[in-house]
CSV table of C-alpha atoms in Angstrom, one decimal:
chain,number,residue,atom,x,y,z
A,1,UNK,CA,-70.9,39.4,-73.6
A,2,UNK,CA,-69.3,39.0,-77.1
A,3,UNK,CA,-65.8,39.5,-75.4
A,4,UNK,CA,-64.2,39.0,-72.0
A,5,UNK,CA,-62.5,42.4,-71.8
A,6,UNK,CA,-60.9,43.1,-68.2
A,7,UNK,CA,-58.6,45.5,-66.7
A,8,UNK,CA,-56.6,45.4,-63.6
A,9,UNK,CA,-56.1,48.7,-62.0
A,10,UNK,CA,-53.5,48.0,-58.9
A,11,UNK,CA,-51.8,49.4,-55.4
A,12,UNK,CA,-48.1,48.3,-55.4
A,13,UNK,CA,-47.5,45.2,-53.6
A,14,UNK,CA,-51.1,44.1,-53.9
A,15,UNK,CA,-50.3,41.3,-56.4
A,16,UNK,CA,-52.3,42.7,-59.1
A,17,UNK,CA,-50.6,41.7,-61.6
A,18,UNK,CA,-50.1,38.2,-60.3
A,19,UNK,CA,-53.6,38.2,-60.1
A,20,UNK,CA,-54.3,39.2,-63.9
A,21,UNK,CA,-51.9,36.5,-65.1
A,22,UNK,CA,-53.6,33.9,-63.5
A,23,UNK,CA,-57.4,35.1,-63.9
A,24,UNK,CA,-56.4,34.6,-68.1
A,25,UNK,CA,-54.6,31.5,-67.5
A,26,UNK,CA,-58.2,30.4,-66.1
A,27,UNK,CA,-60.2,32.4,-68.5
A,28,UNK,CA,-58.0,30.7,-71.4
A,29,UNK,CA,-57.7,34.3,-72.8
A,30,UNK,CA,-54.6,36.9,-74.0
A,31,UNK,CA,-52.7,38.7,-70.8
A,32,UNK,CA,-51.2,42.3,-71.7
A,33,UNK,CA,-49.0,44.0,-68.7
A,34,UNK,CA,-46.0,46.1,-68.8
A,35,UNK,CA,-43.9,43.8,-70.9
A,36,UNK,CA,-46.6,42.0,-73.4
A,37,UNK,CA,-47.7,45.6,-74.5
A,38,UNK,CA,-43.8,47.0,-74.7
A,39,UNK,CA,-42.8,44.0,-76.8
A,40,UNK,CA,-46.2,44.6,-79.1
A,41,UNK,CA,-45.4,48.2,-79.0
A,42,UNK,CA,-41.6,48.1,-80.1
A,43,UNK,CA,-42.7,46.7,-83.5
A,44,UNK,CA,-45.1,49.7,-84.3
A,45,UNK,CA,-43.5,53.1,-86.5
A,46,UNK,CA,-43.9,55.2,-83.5
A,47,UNK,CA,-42.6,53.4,-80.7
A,48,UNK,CA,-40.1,56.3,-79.8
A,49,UNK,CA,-43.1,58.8,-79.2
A,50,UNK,CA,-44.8,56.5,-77.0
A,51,UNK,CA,-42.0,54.6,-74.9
A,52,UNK,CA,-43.0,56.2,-71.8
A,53,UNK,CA,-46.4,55.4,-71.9
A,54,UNK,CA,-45.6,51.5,-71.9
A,55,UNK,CA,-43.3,52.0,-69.6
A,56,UNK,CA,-45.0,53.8,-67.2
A,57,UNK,CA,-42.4,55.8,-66.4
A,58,UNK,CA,-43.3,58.2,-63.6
A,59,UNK,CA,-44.5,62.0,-64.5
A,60,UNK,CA,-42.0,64.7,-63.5
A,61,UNK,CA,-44.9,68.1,-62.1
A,62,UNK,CA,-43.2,70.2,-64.9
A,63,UNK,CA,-44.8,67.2,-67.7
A,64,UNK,CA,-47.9,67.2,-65.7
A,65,UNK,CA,-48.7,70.7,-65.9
A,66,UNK,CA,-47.7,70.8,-69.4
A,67,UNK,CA,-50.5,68.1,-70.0
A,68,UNK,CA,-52.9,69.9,-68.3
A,69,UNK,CA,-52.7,72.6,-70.5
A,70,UNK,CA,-52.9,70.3,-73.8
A,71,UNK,CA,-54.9,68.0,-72.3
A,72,UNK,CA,-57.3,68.7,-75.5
A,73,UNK,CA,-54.6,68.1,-77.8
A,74,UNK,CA,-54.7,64.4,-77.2
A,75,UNK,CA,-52.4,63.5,-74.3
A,76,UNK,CA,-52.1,59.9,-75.0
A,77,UNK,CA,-54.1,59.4,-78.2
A,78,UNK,CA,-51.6,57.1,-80.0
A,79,UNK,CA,-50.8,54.3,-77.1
A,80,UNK,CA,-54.6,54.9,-76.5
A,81,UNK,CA,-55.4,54.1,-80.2
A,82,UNK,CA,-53.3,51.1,-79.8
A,83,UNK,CA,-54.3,49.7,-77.1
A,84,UNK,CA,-58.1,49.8,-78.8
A,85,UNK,CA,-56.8,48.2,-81.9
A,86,UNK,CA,-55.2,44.9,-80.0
A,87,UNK,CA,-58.0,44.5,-77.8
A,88,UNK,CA,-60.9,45.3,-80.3
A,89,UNK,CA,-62.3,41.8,-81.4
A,90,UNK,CA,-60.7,39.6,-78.5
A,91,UNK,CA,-60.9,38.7,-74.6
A,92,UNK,CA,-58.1,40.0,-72.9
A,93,UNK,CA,-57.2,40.9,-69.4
A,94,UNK,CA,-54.9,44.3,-69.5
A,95,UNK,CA,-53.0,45.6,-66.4
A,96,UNK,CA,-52.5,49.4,-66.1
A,97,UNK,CA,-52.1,51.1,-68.7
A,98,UNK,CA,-54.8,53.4,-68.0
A,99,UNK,CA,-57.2,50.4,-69.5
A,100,UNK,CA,-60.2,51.2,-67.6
A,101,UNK,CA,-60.0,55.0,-68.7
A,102,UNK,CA,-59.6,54.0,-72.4
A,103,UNK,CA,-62.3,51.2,-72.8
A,104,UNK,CA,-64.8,52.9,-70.0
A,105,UNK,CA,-67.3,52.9,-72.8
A,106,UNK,CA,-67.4,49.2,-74.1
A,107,UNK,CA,-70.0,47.6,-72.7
A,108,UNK,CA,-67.8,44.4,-72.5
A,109,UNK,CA,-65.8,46.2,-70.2
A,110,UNK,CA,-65.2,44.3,-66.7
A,111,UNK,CA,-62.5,46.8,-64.4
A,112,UNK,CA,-61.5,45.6,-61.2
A,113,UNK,CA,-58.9,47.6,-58.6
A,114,UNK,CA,-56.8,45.4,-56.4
A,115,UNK,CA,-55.4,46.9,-53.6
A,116,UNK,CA,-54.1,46.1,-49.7
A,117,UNK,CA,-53.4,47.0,-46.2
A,118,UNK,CA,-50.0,48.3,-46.5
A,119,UNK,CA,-48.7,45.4,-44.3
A,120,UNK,CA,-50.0,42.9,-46.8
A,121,UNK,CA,-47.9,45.3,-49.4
A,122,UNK,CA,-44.4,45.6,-47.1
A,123,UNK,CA,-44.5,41.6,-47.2
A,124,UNK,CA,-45.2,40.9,-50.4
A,125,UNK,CA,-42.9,43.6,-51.4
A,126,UNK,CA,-39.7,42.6,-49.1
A,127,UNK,CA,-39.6,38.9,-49.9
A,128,UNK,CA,-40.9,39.1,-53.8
A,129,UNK,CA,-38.2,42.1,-54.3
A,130,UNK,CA,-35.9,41.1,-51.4
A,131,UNK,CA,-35.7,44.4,-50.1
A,132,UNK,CA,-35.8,45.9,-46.4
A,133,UNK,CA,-39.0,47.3,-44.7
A,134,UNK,CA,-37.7,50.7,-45.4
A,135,UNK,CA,-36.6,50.6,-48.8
A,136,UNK,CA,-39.9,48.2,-49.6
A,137,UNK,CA,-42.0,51.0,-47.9
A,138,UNK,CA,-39.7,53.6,-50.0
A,139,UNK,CA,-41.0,51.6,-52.8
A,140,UNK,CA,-44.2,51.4,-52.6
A,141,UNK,CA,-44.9,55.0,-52.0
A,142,UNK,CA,-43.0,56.2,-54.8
A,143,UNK,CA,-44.3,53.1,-57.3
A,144,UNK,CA,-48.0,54.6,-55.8
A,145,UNK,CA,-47.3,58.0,-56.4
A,146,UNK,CA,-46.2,57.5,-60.0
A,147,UNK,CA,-49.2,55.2,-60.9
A,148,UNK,CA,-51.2,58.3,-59.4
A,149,UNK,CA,-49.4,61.0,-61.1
A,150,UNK,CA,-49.1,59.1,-64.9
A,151,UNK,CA,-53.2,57.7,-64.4
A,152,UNK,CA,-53.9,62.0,-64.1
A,153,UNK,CA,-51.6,62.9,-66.7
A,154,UNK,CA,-52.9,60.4,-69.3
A,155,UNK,CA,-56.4,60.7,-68.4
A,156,UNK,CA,-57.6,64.0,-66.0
A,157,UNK,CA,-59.4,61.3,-63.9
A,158,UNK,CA,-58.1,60.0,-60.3
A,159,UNK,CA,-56.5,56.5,-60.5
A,160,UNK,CA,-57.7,54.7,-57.2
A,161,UNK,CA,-61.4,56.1,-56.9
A,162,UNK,CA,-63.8,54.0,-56.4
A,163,UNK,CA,-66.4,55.4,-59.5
A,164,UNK,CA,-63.4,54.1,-62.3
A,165,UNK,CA,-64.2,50.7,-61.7
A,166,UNK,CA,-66.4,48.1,-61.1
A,167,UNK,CA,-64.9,46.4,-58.8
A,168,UNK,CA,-62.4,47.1,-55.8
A,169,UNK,CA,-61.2,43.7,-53.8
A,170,UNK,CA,-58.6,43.6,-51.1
A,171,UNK,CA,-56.1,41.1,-51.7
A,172,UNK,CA,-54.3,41.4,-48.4
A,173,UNK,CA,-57.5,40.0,-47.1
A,174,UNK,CA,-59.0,37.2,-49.5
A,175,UNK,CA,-55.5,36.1,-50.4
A,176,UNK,CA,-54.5,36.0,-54.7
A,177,UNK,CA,-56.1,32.8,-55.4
A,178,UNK,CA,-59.0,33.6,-53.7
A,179,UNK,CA,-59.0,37.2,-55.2
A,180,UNK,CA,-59.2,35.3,-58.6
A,181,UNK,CA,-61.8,33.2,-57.5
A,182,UNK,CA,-63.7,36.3,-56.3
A,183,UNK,CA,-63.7,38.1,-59.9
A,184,UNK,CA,-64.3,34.6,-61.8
A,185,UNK,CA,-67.7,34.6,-59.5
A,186,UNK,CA,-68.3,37.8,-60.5
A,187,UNK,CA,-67.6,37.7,-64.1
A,188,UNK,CA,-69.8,35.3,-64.7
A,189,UNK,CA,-72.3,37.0,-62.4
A,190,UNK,CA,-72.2,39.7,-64.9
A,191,UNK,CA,-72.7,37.5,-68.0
A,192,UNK,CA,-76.3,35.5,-66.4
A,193,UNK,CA,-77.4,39.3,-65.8
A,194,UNK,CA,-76.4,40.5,-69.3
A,195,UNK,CA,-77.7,37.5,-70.9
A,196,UNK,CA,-81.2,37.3,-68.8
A,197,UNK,CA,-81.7,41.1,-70.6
């Protein structure tokens, strides 16, 4: 592979981003989540237009259906464009973002789905947030349902099926270091078959 290029597609609570700061720590390459991409993003002529799209601020149904109608006029072309510029010549692990939509034709691309049992989530929620097992499960829909909602509205495809990704691992049940251990095995699984072509 001439580049490491991964993408992190995540259920709240499932530690998914946790789990993409540490696979590049071990990888030794560049980590882009939410804030990485904002800060990178804040220095470019047009960050007004494309605020929300960093953000990932949830999709009121009025926006959505707006989209769907324009969806031809290039919902999300200029964060998209962006996003294809910083990651064009170097490894990188991006979380969200729509990443696996936007790079689903590079052949270097590597897209993984964390998710959890929704206890695992509740936990990991409550004590990383401090919040109480209502409000944490309050959370976690509504986080969900706005990852769901801005993944369509950006991209016309469904953000947790299966077919958008290579690979879906349950972190509730391997654990995050082990999670990262699983996709390290797995990258390089990828590379031996690559490079045996």
């Amino acid at each position: 592979m001439s580049r490491l290029l991964i993408t992190i597609g995540r259920e709240y609570g499932s530690g998914g981003r946790e789990i993409g700061q540490k696979l590049a720590r071990r990888l030794n390459i560049a980590f882009y989540g939410r804030d990485e991409l904002m800060d990178i993003a804040k220095h470019t002529t047009n960050y007004e237009e494309v605020q929300s799209f960093y953000e990932e601020l949830p999709v009121n149904s009025l926006l959505y259906a707006i989209a769907m109608n324009n969806f031809k006029n290039g919902i999300g072309r200029i964060p998209f464009e962006q996003i294809r510029a910083l990651c064009n010549d170097k490894s990188c692990v991006i979380v969200g973002r729509c990443s696996n939509y936007i790079f689903r034709d590079d052949p270097d691309l590597i897209s993984i789905f964390v998710h959890a049992d929704k206890q695992f989530r509740l936990d990991r929620v409550m004590q990383v947030e401090g919040l109480s097992k209502q409000r944490a499960n309050e959370r976690i829909e509504e986080v969900d349902r706005g990852r769901r909602t801005f993944f369509e509205y950006y991209t016309k495809s469904s953000w947790d099926k299966a077919d958008g990704y290579h690979l879906s691992l349950d972190s509730g049940v391997l654990g995050i270091d082990e999670t990262v251990d699983e996709i390290v095995s797995y990258i390089e699984r990828r590379i031996r078959i690559r490079e045996s072509k």
